mmCIF file of C-alpha atoms in Angstrom:
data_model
loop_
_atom_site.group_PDB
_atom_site.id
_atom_site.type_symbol
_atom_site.label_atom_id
_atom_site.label_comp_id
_atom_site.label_asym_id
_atom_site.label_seq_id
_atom_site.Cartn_x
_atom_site.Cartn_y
_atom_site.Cartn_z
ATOM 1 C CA UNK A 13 24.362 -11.771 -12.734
ATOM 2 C CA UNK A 14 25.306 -11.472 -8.850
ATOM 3 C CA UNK A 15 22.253 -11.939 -6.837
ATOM 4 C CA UNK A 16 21.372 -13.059 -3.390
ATOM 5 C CA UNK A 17 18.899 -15.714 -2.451
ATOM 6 C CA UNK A 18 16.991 -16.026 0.626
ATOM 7 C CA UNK A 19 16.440 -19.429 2.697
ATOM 8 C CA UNK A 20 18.937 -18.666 3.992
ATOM 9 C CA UNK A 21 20.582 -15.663 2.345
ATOM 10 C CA UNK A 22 23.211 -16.728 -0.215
ATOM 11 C CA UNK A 23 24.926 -15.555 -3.079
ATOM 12 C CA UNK A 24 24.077 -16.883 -6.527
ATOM 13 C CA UNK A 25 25.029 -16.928 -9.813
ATOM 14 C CA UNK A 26 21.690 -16.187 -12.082
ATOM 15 C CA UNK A 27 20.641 -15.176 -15.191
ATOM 16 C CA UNK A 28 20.004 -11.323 -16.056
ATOM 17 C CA UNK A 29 15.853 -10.801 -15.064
ATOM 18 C CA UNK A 30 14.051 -9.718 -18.519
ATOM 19 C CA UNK A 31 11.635 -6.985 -18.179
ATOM 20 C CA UNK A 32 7.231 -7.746 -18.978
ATOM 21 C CA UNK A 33 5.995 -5.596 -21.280
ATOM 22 C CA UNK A 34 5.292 -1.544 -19.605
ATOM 23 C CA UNK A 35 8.224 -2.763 -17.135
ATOM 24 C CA UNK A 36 12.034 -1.196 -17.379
ATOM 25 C CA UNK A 37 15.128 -3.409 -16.606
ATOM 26 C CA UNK A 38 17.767 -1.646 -14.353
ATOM 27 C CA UNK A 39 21.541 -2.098 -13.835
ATOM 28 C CA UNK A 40 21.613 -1.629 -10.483
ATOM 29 C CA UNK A 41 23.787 1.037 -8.796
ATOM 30 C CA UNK A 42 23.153 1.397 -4.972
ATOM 31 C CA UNK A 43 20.287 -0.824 -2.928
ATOM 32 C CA UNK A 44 19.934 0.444 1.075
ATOM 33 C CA UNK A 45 19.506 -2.344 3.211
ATOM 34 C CA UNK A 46 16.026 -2.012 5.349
ATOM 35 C CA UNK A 47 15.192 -3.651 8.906
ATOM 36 C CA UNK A 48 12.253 -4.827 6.440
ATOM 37 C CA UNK A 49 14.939 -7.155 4.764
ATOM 38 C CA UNK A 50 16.080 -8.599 7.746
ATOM 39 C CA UNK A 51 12.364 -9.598 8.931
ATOM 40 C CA UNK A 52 12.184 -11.191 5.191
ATOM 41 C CA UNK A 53 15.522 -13.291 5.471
ATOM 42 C CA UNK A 54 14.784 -14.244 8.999
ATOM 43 C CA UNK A 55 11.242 -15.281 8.662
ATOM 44 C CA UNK A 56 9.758 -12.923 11.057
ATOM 45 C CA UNK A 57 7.179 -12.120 7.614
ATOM 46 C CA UNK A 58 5.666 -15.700 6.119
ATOM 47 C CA UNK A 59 7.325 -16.426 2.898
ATOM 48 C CA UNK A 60 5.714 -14.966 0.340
ATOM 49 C CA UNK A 61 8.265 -15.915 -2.626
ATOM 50 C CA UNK A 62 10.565 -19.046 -1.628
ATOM 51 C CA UNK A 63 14.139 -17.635 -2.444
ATOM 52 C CA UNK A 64 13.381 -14.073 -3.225
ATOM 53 C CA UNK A 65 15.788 -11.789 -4.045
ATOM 54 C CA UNK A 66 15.363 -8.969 -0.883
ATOM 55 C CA UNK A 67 16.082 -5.344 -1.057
ATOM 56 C CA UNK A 68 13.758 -2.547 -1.906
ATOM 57 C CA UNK A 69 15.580 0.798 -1.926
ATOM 58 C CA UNK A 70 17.301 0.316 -5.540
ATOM 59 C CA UNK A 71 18.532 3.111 -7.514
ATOM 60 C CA UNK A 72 19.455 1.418 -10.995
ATOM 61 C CA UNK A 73 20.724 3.045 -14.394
ATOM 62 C CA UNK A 74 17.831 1.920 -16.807
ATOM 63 C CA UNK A 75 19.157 -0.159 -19.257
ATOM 64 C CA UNK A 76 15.555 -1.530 -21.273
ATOM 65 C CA UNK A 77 13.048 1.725 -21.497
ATOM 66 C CA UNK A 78 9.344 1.275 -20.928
ATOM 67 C CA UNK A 79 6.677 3.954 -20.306
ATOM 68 C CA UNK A 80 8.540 7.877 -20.044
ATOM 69 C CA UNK A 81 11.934 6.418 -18.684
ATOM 70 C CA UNK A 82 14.805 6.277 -20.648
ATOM 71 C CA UNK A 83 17.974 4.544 -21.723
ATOM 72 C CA UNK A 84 20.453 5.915 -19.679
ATOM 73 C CA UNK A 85 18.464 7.673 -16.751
ATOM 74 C CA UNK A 86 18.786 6.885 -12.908
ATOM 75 C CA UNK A 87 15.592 5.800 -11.381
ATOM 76 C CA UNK A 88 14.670 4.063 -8.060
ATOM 77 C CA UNK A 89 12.658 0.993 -7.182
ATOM 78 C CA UNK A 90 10.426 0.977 -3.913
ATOM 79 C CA UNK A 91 8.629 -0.966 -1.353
ATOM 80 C CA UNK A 92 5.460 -0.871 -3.570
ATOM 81 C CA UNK A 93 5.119 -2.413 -6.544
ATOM 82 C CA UNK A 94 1.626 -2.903 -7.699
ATOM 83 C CA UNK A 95 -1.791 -2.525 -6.801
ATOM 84 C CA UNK A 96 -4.899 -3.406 -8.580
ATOM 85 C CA UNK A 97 -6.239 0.592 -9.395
ATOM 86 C CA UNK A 98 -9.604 -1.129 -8.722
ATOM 87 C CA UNK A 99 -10.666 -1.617 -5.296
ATOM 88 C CA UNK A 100 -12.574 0.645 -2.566
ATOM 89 C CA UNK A 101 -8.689 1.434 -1.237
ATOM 90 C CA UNK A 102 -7.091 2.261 -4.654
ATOM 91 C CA UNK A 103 -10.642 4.357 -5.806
ATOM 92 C CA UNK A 104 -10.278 6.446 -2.582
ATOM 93 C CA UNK A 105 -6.227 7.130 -2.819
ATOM 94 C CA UNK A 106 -5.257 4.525 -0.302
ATOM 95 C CA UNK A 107 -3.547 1.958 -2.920
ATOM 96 C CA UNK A 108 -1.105 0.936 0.331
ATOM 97 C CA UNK A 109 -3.958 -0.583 1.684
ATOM 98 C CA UNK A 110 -4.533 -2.785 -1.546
ATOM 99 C CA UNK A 111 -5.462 -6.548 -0.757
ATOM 100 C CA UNK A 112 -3.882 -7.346 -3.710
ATOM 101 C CA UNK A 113 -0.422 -5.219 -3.332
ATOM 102 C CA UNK A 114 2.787 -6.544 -4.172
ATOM 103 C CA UNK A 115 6.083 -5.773 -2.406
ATOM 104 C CA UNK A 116 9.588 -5.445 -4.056
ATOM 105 C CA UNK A 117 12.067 -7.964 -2.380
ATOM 106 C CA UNK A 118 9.189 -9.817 -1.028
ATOM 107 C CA UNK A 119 6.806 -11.262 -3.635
ATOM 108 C CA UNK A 120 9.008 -9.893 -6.321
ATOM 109 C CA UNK A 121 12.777 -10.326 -6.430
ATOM 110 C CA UNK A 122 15.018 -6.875 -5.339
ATOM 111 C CA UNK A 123 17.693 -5.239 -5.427
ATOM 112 C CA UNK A 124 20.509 -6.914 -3.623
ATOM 113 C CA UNK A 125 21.857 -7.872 -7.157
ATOM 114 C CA UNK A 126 23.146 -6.648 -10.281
ATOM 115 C CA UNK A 127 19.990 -6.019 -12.253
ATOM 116 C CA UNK A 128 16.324 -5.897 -11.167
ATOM 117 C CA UNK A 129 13.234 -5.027 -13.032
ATOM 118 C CA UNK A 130 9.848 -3.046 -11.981
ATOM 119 C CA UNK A 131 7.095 -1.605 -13.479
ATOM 120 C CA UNK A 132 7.543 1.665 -15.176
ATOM 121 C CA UNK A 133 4.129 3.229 -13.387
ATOM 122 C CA UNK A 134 6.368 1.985 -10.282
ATOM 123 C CA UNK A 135 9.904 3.172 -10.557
ATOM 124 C CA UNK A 136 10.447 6.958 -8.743
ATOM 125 C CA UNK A 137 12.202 9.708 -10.488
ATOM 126 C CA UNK A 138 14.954 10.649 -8.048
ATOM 127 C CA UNK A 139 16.040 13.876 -6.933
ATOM 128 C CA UNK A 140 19.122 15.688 -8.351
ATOM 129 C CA UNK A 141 22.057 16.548 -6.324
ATOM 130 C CA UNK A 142 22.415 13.115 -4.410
ATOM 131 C CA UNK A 143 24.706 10.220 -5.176
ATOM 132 C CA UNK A 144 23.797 6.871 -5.374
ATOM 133 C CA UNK A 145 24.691 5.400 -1.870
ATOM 134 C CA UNK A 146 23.081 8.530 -0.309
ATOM 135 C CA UNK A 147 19.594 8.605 -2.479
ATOM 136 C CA UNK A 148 18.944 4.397 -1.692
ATOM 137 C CA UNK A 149 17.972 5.308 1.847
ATOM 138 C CA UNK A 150 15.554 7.603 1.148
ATOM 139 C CA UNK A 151 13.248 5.313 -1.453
ATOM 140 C CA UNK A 152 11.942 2.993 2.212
ATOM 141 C CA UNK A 153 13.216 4.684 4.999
ATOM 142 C CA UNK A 154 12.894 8.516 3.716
ATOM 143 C CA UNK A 155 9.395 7.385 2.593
ATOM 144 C CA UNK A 156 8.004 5.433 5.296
ATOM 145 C CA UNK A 157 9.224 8.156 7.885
ATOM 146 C CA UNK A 158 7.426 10.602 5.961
ATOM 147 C CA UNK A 159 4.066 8.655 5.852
ATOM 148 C CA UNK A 160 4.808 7.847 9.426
ATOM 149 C CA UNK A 161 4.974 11.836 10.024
ATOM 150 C CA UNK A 162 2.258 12.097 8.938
ATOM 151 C CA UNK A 163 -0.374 9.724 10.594
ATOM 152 C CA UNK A 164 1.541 10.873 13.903
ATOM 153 C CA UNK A 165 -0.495 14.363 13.009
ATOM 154 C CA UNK A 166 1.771 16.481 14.456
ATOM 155 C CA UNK A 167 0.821 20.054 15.695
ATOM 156 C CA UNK A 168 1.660 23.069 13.996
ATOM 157 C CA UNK A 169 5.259 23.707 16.322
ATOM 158 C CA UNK A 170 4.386 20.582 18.168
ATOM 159 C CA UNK A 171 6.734 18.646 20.308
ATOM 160 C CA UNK A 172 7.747 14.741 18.728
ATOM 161 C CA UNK A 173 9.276 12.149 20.104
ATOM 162 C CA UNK A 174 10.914 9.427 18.020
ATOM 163 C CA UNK A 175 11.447 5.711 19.572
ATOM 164 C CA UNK A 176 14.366 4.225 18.160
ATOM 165 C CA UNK A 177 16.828 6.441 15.670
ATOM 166 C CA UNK A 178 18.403 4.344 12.669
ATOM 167 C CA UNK A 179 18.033 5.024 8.493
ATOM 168 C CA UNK A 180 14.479 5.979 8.914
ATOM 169 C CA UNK A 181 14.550 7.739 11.990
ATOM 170 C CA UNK A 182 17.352 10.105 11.004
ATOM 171 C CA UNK A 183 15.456 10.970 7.952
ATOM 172 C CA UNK A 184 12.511 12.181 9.767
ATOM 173 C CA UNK A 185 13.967 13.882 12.076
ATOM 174 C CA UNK A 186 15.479 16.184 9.203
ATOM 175 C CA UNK A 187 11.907 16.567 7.801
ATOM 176 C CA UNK A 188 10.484 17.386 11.162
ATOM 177 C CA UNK A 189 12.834 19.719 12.235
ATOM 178 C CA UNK A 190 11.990 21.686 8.472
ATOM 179 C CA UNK A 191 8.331 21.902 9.457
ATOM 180 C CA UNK A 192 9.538 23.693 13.275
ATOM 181 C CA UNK A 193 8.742 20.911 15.240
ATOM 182 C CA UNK A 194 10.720 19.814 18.398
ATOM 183 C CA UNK A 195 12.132 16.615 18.334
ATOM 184 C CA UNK A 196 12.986 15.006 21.018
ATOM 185 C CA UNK A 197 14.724 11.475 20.036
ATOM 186 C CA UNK A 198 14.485 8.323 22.623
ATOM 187 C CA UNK A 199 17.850 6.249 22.115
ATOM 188 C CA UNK A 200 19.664 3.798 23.726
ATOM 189 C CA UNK A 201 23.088 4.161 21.493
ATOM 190 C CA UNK A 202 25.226 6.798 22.595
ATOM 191 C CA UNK A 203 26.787 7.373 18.707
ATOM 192 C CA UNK A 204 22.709 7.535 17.484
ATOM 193 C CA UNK A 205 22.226 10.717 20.232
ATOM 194 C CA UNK A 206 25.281 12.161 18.916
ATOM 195 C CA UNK A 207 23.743 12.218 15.377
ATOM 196 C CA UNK A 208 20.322 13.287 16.335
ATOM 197 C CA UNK A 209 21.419 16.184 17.984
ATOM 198 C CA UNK A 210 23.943 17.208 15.019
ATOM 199 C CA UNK A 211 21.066 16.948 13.244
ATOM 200 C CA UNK A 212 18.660 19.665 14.941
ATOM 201 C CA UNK A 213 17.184 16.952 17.550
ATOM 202 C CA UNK A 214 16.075 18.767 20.586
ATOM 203 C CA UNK A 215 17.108 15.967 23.101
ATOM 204 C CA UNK A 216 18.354 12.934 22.762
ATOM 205 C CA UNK A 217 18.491 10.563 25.851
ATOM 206 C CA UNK A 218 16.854 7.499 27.229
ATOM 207 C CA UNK A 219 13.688 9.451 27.706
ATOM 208 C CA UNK A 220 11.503 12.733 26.827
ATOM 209 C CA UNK A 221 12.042 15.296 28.891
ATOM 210 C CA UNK A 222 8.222 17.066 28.040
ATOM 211 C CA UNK A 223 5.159 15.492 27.345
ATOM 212 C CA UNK A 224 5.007 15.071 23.913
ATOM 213 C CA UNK A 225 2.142 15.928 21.466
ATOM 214 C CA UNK A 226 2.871 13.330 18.782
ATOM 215 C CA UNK A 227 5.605 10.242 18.649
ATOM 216 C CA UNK A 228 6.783 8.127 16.069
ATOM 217 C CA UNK A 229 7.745 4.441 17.036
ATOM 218 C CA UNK A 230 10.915 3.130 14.821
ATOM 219 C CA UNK A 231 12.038 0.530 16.658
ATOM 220 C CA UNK A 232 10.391 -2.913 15.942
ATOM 221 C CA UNK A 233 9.871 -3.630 19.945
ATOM 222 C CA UNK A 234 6.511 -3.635 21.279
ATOM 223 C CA UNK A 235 7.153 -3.302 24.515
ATOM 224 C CA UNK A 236 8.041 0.447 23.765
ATOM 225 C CA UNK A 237 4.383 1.072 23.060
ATOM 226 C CA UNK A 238 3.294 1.767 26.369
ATOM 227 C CA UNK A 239 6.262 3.780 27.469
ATOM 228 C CA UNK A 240 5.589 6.080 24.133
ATOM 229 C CA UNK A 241 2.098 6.628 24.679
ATOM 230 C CA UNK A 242 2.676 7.657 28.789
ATOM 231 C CA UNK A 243 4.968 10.162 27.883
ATOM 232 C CA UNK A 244 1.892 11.975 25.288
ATOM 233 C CA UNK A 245 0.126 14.738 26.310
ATOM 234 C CA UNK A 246 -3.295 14.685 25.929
ATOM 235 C CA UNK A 247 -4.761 13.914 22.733
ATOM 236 C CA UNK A 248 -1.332 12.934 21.513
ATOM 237 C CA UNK A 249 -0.960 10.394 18.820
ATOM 238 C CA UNK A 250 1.537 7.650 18.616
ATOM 239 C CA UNK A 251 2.276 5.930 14.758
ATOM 240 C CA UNK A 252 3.889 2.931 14.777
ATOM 241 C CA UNK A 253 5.746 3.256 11.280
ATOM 242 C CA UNK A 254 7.937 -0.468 11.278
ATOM 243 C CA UNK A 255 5.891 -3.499 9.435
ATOM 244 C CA UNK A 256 6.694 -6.125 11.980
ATOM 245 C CA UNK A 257 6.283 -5.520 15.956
ATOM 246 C CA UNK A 258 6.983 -7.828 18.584
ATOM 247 C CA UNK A 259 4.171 -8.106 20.680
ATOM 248 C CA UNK A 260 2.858 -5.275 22.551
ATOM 249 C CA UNK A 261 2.558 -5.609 26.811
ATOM 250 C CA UNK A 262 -1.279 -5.100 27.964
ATOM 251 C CA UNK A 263 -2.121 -1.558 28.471
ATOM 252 C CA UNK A 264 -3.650 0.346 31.295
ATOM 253 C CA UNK A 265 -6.333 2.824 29.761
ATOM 254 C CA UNK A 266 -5.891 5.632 32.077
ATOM 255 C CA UNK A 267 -2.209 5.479 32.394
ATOM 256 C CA UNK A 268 -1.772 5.252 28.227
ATOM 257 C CA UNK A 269 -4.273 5.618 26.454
ATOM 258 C CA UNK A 270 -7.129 8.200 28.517
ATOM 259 C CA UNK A 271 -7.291 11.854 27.469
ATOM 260 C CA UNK A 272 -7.909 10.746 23.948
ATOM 261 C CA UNK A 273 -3.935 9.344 23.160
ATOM 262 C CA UNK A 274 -4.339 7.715 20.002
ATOM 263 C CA UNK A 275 -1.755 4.626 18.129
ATOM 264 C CA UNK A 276 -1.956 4.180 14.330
ATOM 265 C CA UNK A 277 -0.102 1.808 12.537
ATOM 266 C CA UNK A 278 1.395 2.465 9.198
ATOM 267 C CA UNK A 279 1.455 0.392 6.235
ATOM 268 C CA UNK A 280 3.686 0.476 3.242
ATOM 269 C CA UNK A 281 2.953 3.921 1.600
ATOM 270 C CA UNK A 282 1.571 5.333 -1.788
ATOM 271 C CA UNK A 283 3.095 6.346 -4.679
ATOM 272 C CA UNK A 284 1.675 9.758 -3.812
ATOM 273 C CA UNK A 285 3.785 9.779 -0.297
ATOM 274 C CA UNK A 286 6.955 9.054 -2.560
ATOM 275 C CA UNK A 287 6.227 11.870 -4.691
ATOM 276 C CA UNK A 288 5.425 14.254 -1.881
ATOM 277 C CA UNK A 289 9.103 13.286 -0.180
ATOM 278 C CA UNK A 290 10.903 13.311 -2.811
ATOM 279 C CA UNK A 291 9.657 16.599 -4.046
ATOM 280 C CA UNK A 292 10.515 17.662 -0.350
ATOM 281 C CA UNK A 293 14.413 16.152 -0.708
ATOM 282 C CA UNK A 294 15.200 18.379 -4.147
ATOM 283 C CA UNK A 295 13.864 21.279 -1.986
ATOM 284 C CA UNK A 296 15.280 20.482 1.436
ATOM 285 C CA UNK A 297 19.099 18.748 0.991
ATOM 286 C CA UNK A 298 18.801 16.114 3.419
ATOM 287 C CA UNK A 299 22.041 14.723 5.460
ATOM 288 C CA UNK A 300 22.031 10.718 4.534
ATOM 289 C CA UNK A 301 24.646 9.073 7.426
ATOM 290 C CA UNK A 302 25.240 5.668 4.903
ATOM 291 C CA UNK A 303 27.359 2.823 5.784
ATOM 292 C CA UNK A 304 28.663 1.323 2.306
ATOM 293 C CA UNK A 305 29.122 -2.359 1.698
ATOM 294 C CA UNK A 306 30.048 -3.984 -1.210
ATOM 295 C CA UNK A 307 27.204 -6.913 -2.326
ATOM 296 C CA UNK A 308 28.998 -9.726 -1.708
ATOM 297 C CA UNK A 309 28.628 -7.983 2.171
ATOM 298 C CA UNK A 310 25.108 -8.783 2.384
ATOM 299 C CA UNK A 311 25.381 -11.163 5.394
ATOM 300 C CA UNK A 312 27.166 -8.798 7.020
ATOM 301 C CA UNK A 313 25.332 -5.799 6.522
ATOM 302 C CA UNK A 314 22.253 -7.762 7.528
ATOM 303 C CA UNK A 315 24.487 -8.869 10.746
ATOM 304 C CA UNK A 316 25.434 -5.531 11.549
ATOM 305 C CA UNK A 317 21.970 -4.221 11.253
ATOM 306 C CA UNK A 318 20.780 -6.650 13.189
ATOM 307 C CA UNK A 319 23.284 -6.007 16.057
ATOM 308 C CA UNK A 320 22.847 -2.461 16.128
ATOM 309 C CA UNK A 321 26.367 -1.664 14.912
ATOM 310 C CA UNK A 322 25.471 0.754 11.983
ATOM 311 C CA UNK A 323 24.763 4.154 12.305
ATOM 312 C CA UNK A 324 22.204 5.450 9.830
ATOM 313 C CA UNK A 325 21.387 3.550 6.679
ATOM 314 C CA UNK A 326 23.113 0.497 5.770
ATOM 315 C CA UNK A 327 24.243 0.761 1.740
ATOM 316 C CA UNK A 328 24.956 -2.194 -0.917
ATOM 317 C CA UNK A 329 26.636 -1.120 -3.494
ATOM 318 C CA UNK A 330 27.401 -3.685 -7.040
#
């Protein structure tokens, strides 16, 4: 099969992966292509797997059944791929937090290739009325921006900023606009204001124009900490939803974080958070802005990505 290798990324020709037992093996029809991926292929994350295979927003045909999957049905393959069900964090329904978690695409290989396998008390039952391309996106950056969401603990009609506005972001801002809040996105990219505003935003400008009761922080610059958590109101709470920050500039305590403004970090998410969002996208038909390259485009959806120069969520497709 088609697969590509990391160190540095390159295309390989290697044999079809063969499912453990309780695991199902997937042809693989769309994987989404996460800012995640690029911090794995560019070694801002140690190596965890030399040459992994990244990508971890698959949505495969299955093709070898295992637990209540079968032959024949669509599934999708996330972020999280195991956890031990036995520790403090997976007894008290925080298995993200697991010490001994494994990551699709990172200690296990992914999705940017023909076929992939993951466990069957892994793989996500997808929501109907979606293709392909458009359901990838939601598996990391759908997800994430939910758990995100919520550790921001935003008011009842509360006013959010989001920080940065790419796959994730735009996601979000579709599930926060459902729950009445007012968004207000912080952009740089004049064709990312133009989508958050089709898309219910508020504002969308190189500021907030209100002080904010809650803000989510997308982009993977730390530097945008302090300027997220000035423009809170008091007891506002800033969530930091990317995996890998640059580092953050010293902070003043009465300018940014006095009047009880509060950051929280999110990691990964739970299987529970997957199955909460995706409940919420059969109920609520998200808009998914994709950008569709074919796999042998890896490099260069990675570049683009990278550059800024896609709009939304960034799509492989076999």
């Amino acid at each position: 099969m088609l697969s590509w290798l990391t160190t540095p990324l390159r295309l390989a020709d290697v044999p079809v992966p063969s499912p453990a037992p309780g695991e199902l093996l997937v042809r693989v029809l769309a994987c989404g292509v996460c800012r995640t991926d690029l911090h794995v292929v560019d070694g801002d994350l140690p190596v965890h797997r030399p040459s992994v295979v990244p990508g971890h927003q698959v949505v495969g045909e299955v093709v070898v059944a295992a637990g209540e999957f079968r032959v024949g049905e669509r599934v999708g393959i996330a972020w999280l791929r195991h956890t031990c069900g036995s520790c403090r964090f997976c007894l008290r329904g925080d298995e993200n937090l697991c010490p001994s978690s494994l990551y699709t695409g990172w200690d296990v290989d992914g999705g940017y290739a023909s076929y992939a396998v993951v466990p069957a008390a892994y793989a996500l039952r997808l929501p109907v009325g979606y293709s392909s391309e458009s359901v990838a996106p939601l598996l990391c950056a759908g997800i994430i921006g939910y758990r995100a969401l919520k550790r921001a603990s935003v008011p009842d009609g509360g006013r959010l900023g989001i920080y940065g506005f790419g796959g994730s972001a735009h996601l979000a801002l579709q599930v926060a606009v459902a729950r009445g809040y007012e968004v207000h996105v912080v952009t740089r990219s004049e064709s990312a204001r133009e989508l958050a505003l089709s898309l219910g935003a508020a504002s969308a400008a190189d500021a907030a124009p209100v002080p904010l009761d809650s803000a989510v922080l997308f982009a993977p610059v730390g530097s945008l900490v302090p300027v997220a958590l000035e423009a809170l109101d008091r007891g506002g709470t800033l969530a930091i939803a990317g995996i890998h920050l640059s580092d953050v500039p010293v902070l003043s305590y009465s300018r940014h974080l006095f009047q009880e403004r509060q950051v929280r970090s999110v990691t990964a998410n739970t299987r529970a958070d997957a199955a909460e969002f995706l409940s919420f996208c059969s109920s609520h038909r998200l808009s998914v802005a994709v950008q569709p390259y074919a796999l042998r485009e890896a490099n260069l959806a990675l570049s683009d990505l990278r550059a800024g120069r896609v709009t939304g969520a960034a799509v492989l497709v076999p």
